[in-house]
Amino acid sequence: MIRTLIVTTLTVAVLAVAGMALREILAGTDWDTVRAALHAMPVPALAAALALSAASYGVLTGYDVLSLRLIGRHVPYPIAAIASFTSYIFSHNLGFAVLTGGSARYRIYRRHGLSASEVGQIMLTAGITFWLGALLLLGVALLIVPTVPTIGGWVVSPAVQSAVAVAILAVLGGYLLLLARRGGAPLCLFGWRLPLPGWRVALLQLALGVIDLLVAAGVLFVLLPAASLELYQSLLVSYLIAIIASLVVHAPGGLGVFEAIMLVALPQVDRAALLAALLIFRVVYYLIPLAIGLLLFVSLEAAALRRPRERRRATTERTDRA
């Protein structure tokens, strides 16, 4: 209870600071120009953003499928996909993934015989999959991109950038080596048995995490004008930093934090066009999927409530006939 209160207080404080920072960043913005950029957004760009969003959430379902395989439980793919989608869309928009996304996963999976402990293992494995992909992408990007975007006047020297990249990749290499040495043996921590993947499955986790983040960053990229490979590289590093920062501070949907970092980290993009892209990205990648996720979740809950009534009715009818 105390921990939740502390985390909530810190989150509110971070959101307040992010809001003030965003207000300062947006000072002097010509909102008529932003509205014009919104109206001028090409239809093909919107269609591409919607398609890439769907692809990103499709890749995310693989997180749960892989996690279920690791704990040795079989759940039909449509159920795993809905559990994954609703869980991520709630945690993306509302923050506090354990409470929001975790509750959605548990309510869906428990009807298929999974325990709370198994759902917790699924969440942990899925989280590891994300972080593996994020760290690999960040490490490789820091090696490839000449200079990290400057945020708040903070400049990273090439030497420090390379050192951080090598350290990240070394940690990932050490993790794979550890898995290879353990040969899939579970890890026991504080009496909790955590199934560990083999190194081949870990490579699949890395691939899933990387593809998901590449596609998700692509949603924002296709909404920007004058798209180029160089711009995508800068956007990808900025996107990774913004997403990681949002997760660390538990900001719901990264609201304010994500936008502030992207606006500061991409000064080469026209401000009005970038703001328009960020607003559309928020709708396409967060709000539309949230509406769909809510409909799916409510439909499942309603169906679950109907089943006991239908069973009771069928039992009563059989009794009456007897």
Coordinates of C-alpha atoms in Angstrom, one line a residue:
M1 CA 0.0 0.0 0.0
I2 CA 2.8 2.4 1.0
R3 CA 4.8 1.5 -2.1
T4 CA 1.8 2.1 -4.4
L5 CA 1.2 5.4 -2.8
I6 CA 4.8 6.4 -3.2
V7 CA 4.9 5.3 -6.9
T8 CA 1.6 7.1 -7.5
T9 CA 2.9 10.3 -5.9
L10 CA 6.1 10.2 -7.9
T11 CA 4.2 9.5 -11.1
V12 CA 1.9 12.5 -10.5
A13 CA 5.0 14.7 -9.8
V14 CA 6.8 13.5 -12.9
L15 CA 3.7 14.2 -15.0
A16 CA 3.4 17.6 -13.5
V17 CA 7.1 18.3 -14.3
A18 CA 6.7 16.9 -17.8
G19 CA 3.6 19.1 -18.3
M20 CA 5.5 22.2 -17.3
A21 CA 8.4 21.2 -19.5
L22 CA 6.1 20.5 -22.5
R23 CA 4.4 23.9 -21.9
E24 CA 7.8 25.6 -22.0
I25 CA 8.8 23.7 -25.1
L26 CA 5.6 24.6 -26.9
A27 CA 5.8 28.3 -26.0
G28 CA 5.4 30.4 -29.1
T29 CA 4.0 27.5 -31.1
D30 CA 1.7 28.7 -34.0
W31 CA -1.3 26.3 -33.5
D32 CA -2.9 27.5 -36.7
T33 CA 0.2 26.0 -38.5
V34 CA -0.2 22.8 -36.5
R35 CA -3.9 22.5 -37.5
A36 CA -2.9 23.1 -41.1
A37 CA -0.3 20.3 -40.8
L38 CA -2.9 18.0 -39.4
H39 CA -5.3 18.7 -42.3
A40 CA -2.5 18.3 -44.8
M41 CA -1.5 14.9 -43.5
P42 CA -1.5 12.6 -46.6
V43 CA -4.0 9.8 -46.6
P44 CA -1.4 7.2 -47.6
A45 CA 0.6 8.2 -44.5
L46 CA -2.4 7.7 -42.3
A47 CA -3.1 4.3 -43.9
A48 CA 0.5 3.3 -43.4
A49 CA 0.4 4.4 -39.8
L50 CA -2.7 2.3 -39.1
A51 CA -1.2 -0.7 -40.9
L52 CA 2.0 -0.5 -38.9
S53 CA 0.1 -0.1 -35.6
A54 CA -1.8 -3.2 -36.4
A55 CA 1.4 -5.0 -37.3
S56 CA 3.1 -3.8 -34.0
Y57 CA 0.3 -5.2 -31.9
G58 CA 0.3 -8.4 -33.9
V59 CA 4.0 -8.8 -33.1
L60 CA 3.2 -8.1 -29.4
T61 CA 0.9 -11.2 -29.3
G62 CA 4.0 -13.2 -29.9
Y63 CA 5.2 -12.2 -26.5
D64 CA 2.4 -14.1 -24.8
V65 CA 2.6 -17.1 -27.2
L66 CA 6.3 -17.5 -26.4
S67 CA 5.7 -17.0 -22.7
L68 CA 3.0 -19.7 -22.7
R69 CA 5.4 -22.0 -24.4
L70 CA 8.1 -21.4 -21.8
I71 CA 5.8 -22.3 -18.9
G72 CA 4.4 -25.3 -20.7
R73 CA 0.8 -24.2 -21.0
H74 CA -1.3 -24.3 -24.2
V75 CA -3.9 -21.6 -24.8
P76 CA -5.6 -21.2 -28.2
Y77 CA -3.9 -18.4 -30.2
P78 CA -7.0 -16.2 -30.4
I79 CA -7.3 -16.2 -26.6
A80 CA -3.6 -15.5 -26.1
A81 CA -3.8 -12.7 -28.8
I82 CA -6.8 -11.0 -27.0
A83 CA -5.1 -11.3 -23.6
S84 CA -1.9 -9.8 -25.0
F85 CA -3.6 -7.0 -26.9
T86 CA -5.9 -5.9 -24.1
S87 CA -3.1 -6.2 -21.5
Y88 CA -0.8 -4.0 -23.5
I89 CA -3.3 -1.5 -24.6
F90 CA -4.4 -0.9 -21.0
S91 CA -0.9 -0.7 -19.7
H92 CA 0.2 1.5 -22.6
N93 CA -2.6 4.0 -21.9
L94 CA -3.1 3.8 -18.2
G95 CA 0.4 2.9 -16.9
F96 CA 1.0 0.7 -13.9
A97 CA 1.3 -2.4 -16.1
V98 CA 1.0 -4.9 -13.2
L99 CA -2.3 -3.5 -12.0
T100 CA -3.9 -2.6 -15.4
G101 CA -2.5 -5.0 -18.0
G102 CA -1.9 -7.7 -15.4
S103 CA -5.5 -7.7 -14.2
A104 CA -6.7 -8.0 -17.8
R105 CA -4.4 -10.9 -18.5
Y106 CA -5.4 -12.7 -15.3
R107 CA -9.1 -12.4 -15.9
I108 CA -8.8 -13.8 -19.4
Y109 CA -6.2 -16.6 -18.7
R110 CA -7.8 -17.8 -15.5
R111 CA -10.8 -19.0 -17.5
H112 CA -8.4 -21.3 -19.3
G113 CA -6.9 -22.8 -16.2
L114 CA -3.9 -20.6 -15.6
S115 CA -3.0 -19.6 -12.0
A116 CA -2.0 -16.2 -10.8
S117 CA 1.6 -17.4 -10.5
E118 CA 1.6 -18.5 -14.2
V119 CA 0.2 -15.2 -15.3
G120 CA 2.9 -13.5 -13.3
Q121 CA 5.5 -15.6 -15.2
I122 CA 3.9 -14.7 -18.5
M123 CA 4.2 -11.0 -17.6
L124 CA 7.8 -11.3 -16.5
T125 CA 8.8 -13.2 -19.6
A126 CA 7.0 -10.7 -21.8
G127 CA 8.7 -7.9 -20.0
I128 CA 12.1 -9.5 -20.5
T129 CA 11.3 -9.9 -24.2
F130 CA 10.6 -6.2 -24.5
W131 CA 13.8 -5.1 -22.6
L132 CA 16.0 -7.5 -24.6
G133 CA 14.7 -6.0 -27.8
A134 CA 15.0 -2.4 -26.5
L135 CA 18.6 -2.9 -25.2
L136 CA 19.7 -4.6 -28.4
L137 CA 18.3 -1.9 -30.6
L138 CA 19.7 0.9 -28.4
G139 CA 23.1 -0.7 -28.3
V140 CA 23.3 -1.2 -32.1
A141 CA 21.8 2.3 -32.7
L142 CA 24.4 3.9 -30.5
L143 CA 27.1 2.3 -32.5
I144 CA 25.6 3.2 -35.9
V145 CA 24.1 6.7 -35.3
P146 CA 27.0 9.2 -35.3
T147 CA 25.6 11.3 -32.5
V148 CA 22.8 10.8 -30.0
P149 CA 20.1 13.5 -30.1
T150 CA 20.8 16.3 -27.7
I151 CA 18.2 16.5 -25.0
G152 CA 18.0 19.5 -22.7
G153 CA 21.4 20.6 -23.6
W154 CA 22.9 17.3 -22.5
V155 CA 25.5 16.2 -25.1
V156 CA 27.0 12.7 -25.1
S157 CA 30.6 12.5 -26.4
P158 CA 31.2 9.8 -29.1
A159 CA 33.6 8.0 -26.8
V160 CA 30.9 7.7 -24.0
Q161 CA 28.3 6.8 -26.6
S162 CA 30.5 3.9 -28.0
A163 CA 31.3 2.8 -24.4
V164 CA 27.6 2.6 -23.5
A165 CA 26.8 0.7 -26.7
V166 CA 29.6 -1.8 -26.1
A167 CA 28.5 -2.3 -22.4
I168 CA 24.9 -2.9 -23.4
L169 CA 25.9 -5.4 -26.1
A170 CA 28.3 -7.1 -23.7
V171 CA 25.5 -7.6 -21.1
L172 CA 23.3 -9.1 -23.8
G173 CA 26.1 -11.4 -24.9
G174 CA 26.7 -12.5 -21.3
Y175 CA 23.0 -13.2 -20.9
L176 CA 23.0 -15.5 -23.9
L177 CA 26.1 -17.2 -22.7
L178 CA 24.5 -17.8 -19.3
L179 CA 21.5 -19.3 -20.9
A180 CA 23.6 -21.6 -23.1
R181 CA 25.6 -22.8 -20.0
R182 CA 22.4 -23.5 -18.0
G183 CA 20.8 -25.4 -20.8
G184 CA 17.3 -24.3 -20.0
A185 CA 17.5 -25.2 -16.3
P186 CA 15.1 -23.0 -14.3
L187 CA 16.3 -20.2 -12.0
C188 CA 15.2 -20.3 -8.4
L189 CA 15.0 -16.9 -6.6
F190 CA 13.5 -16.5 -3.1
G191 CA 11.6 -19.7 -3.5
W192 CA 10.1 -18.7 -6.8
R193 CA 10.9 -21.0 -9.8
L194 CA 11.5 -19.0 -12.9
P195 CA 11.7 -21.0 -16.2
L196 CA 14.6 -19.8 -18.3
P197 CA 14.6 -20.1 -22.1
G198 CA 17.4 -21.8 -24.0
W199 CA 19.6 -19.5 -26.0
R200 CA 17.7 -20.2 -29.2
V201 CA 14.4 -19.1 -27.6
A202 CA 16.2 -16.0 -26.3
L203 CA 17.3 -15.1 -29.8
L204 CA 13.6 -15.3 -30.8
Q205 CA 12.8 -13.0 -27.9
L206 CA 15.4 -10.6 -29.1
A207 CA 13.9 -10.7 -32.6
L208 CA 10.4 -10.2 -31.4
G209 CA 11.4 -7.2 -29.2
V210 CA 13.4 -5.6 -32.0
I211 CA 10.7 -6.1 -34.7
D212 CA 8.1 -4.7 -32.4
L213 CA 10.0 -1.5 -31.6
L214 CA 11.2 -1.0 -35.2
V215 CA 7.6 -1.2 -36.4
A216 CA 6.2 1.0 -33.6
A217 CA 8.8 3.7 -34.4
G218 CA 7.8 3.3 -38.0
V219 CA 4.3 4.4 -37.1
L220 CA 5.6 7.8 -36.1
F221 CA 8.2 7.9 -38.9
V222 CA 5.6 7.6 -41.8
L223 CA 3.7 10.5 -40.4
L224 CA 6.7 12.8 -40.7
P225 CA 7.5 14.9 -43.9
A226 CA 10.7 14.4 -45.9
A227 CA 11.3 10.9 -44.4
S228 CA 14.8 9.5 -44.9
L229 CA 17.0 6.8 -43.5
E230 CA 19.1 9.3 -41.6
L231 CA 15.9 10.8 -40.0
Y232 CA 14.7 7.3 -39.1
Q233 CA 17.9 6.5 -37.3
S234 CA 17.6 9.7 -35.2
L235 CA 13.9 9.1 -34.6
L236 CA 14.6 5.5 -33.5
V237 CA 17.2 6.5 -30.9
S238 CA 14.9 9.3 -29.7
Y239 CA 11.9 6.9 -29.6
L240 CA 13.8 4.3 -27.6
I241 CA 14.9 7.0 -25.0
A242 CA 11.3 8.4 -24.8
I243 CA 9.7 4.9 -24.4
I244 CA 12.2 3.8 -21.8
A245 CA 11.8 7.1 -19.9
S246 CA 8.1 6.7 -19.9
L247 CA 8.2 3.2 -18.6
V248 CA 10.7 4.1 -15.8
V249 CA 8.5 6.9 -14.5
H250 CA 5.2 4.9 -15.0
A251 CA 3.7 7.8 -17.0
P252 CA 0.4 6.6 -18.4
G253 CA 1.0 6.2 -22.1
G254 CA 4.1 8.3 -21.7
L255 CA 1.8 11.3 -21.8
G256 CA 3.8 14.5 -21.8
V257 CA 7.1 12.7 -21.2
F258 CA 7.2 11.0 -24.6
E259 CA 6.1 14.2 -26.5
A260 CA 8.6 16.4 -24.6
I261 CA 11.6 14.1 -25.4
M262 CA 10.6 13.7 -29.0
L263 CA 10.2 17.5 -29.6
V264 CA 13.5 18.3 -28.0
A265 CA 15.4 15.4 -29.6
L266 CA 14.3 16.1 -33.2
P267 CA 15.0 19.8 -33.8
Q268 CA 15.7 19.1 -37.5
V269 CA 12.0 18.3 -38.1
D270 CA 9.6 21.2 -38.7
R271 CA 7.9 21.9 -35.3
A272 CA 4.3 22.1 -36.6
A273 CA 4.8 18.9 -38.7
L274 CA 6.3 17.0 -35.7
L275 CA 3.5 18.1 -33.4
A276 CA 0.9 17.0 -35.9
A277 CA 2.6 13.6 -36.3
L278 CA 2.8 13.2 -32.5
L279 CA -0.9 14.0 -32.1
I280 CA -1.9 11.5 -34.9
F281 CA 0.5 8.9 -33.4
R282 CA -1.2 9.3 -30.1
V283 CA -4.6 8.6 -31.7
V284 CA -3.5 5.8 -34.0
Y285 CA -1.2 3.9 -31.7
Y286 CA -2.9 4.5 -28.4
L287 CA -6.5 5.7 -28.5
I288 CA -8.0 3.7 -31.4
P289 CA -6.5 0.4 -30.1
L290 CA -7.7 1.4 -26.6
A291 CA -11.3 1.7 -27.9
I292 CA -10.9 -1.7 -29.7
G293 CA -9.4 -3.3 -26.6
L294 CA -12.1 -2.1 -24.4
L295 CA -14.8 -3.5 -26.7
L296 CA -13.0 -6.9 -26.8
F297 CA -12.5 -7.0 -23.1
V298 CA -16.1 -6.0 -22.3
S299 CA -17.4 -8.6 -24.8
L300 CA -15.3 -11.3 -23.2
E301 CA -16.5 -10.3 -19.7
A302 CA -20.2 -10.2 -20.9
A303 CA -19.8 -13.7 -22.5
A304 CA -18.3 -15.1 -19.3
L305 CA -21.2 -13.7 -17.3
R306 CA -23.7 -15.3 -19.7
R307 CA -22.3 -18.8 -19.5
P308 CA -23.2 -19.6 -15.9
R309 CA -26.8 -18.3 -16.5
E310 CA -27.1 -20.4 -19.6
R311 CA -25.7 -23.5 -17.8
R312 CA -28.2 -22.9 -14.9
R313 CA -31.1 -22.5 -17.4
A314 CA -30.1 -25.7 -19.3
T315 CA -29.9 -27.6 -15.9
T316 CA -33.3 -26.3 -14.9
E317 CA -34.8 -27.3 -18.2
R318 CA -33.4 -30.8 -17.9
T319 CA -34.7 -31.1 -14.4
D320 CA -38.2 -30.0 -15.4
R321 CA -38.2 -32.5 -18.3
A322 CA -37.2 -35.2 -15.9

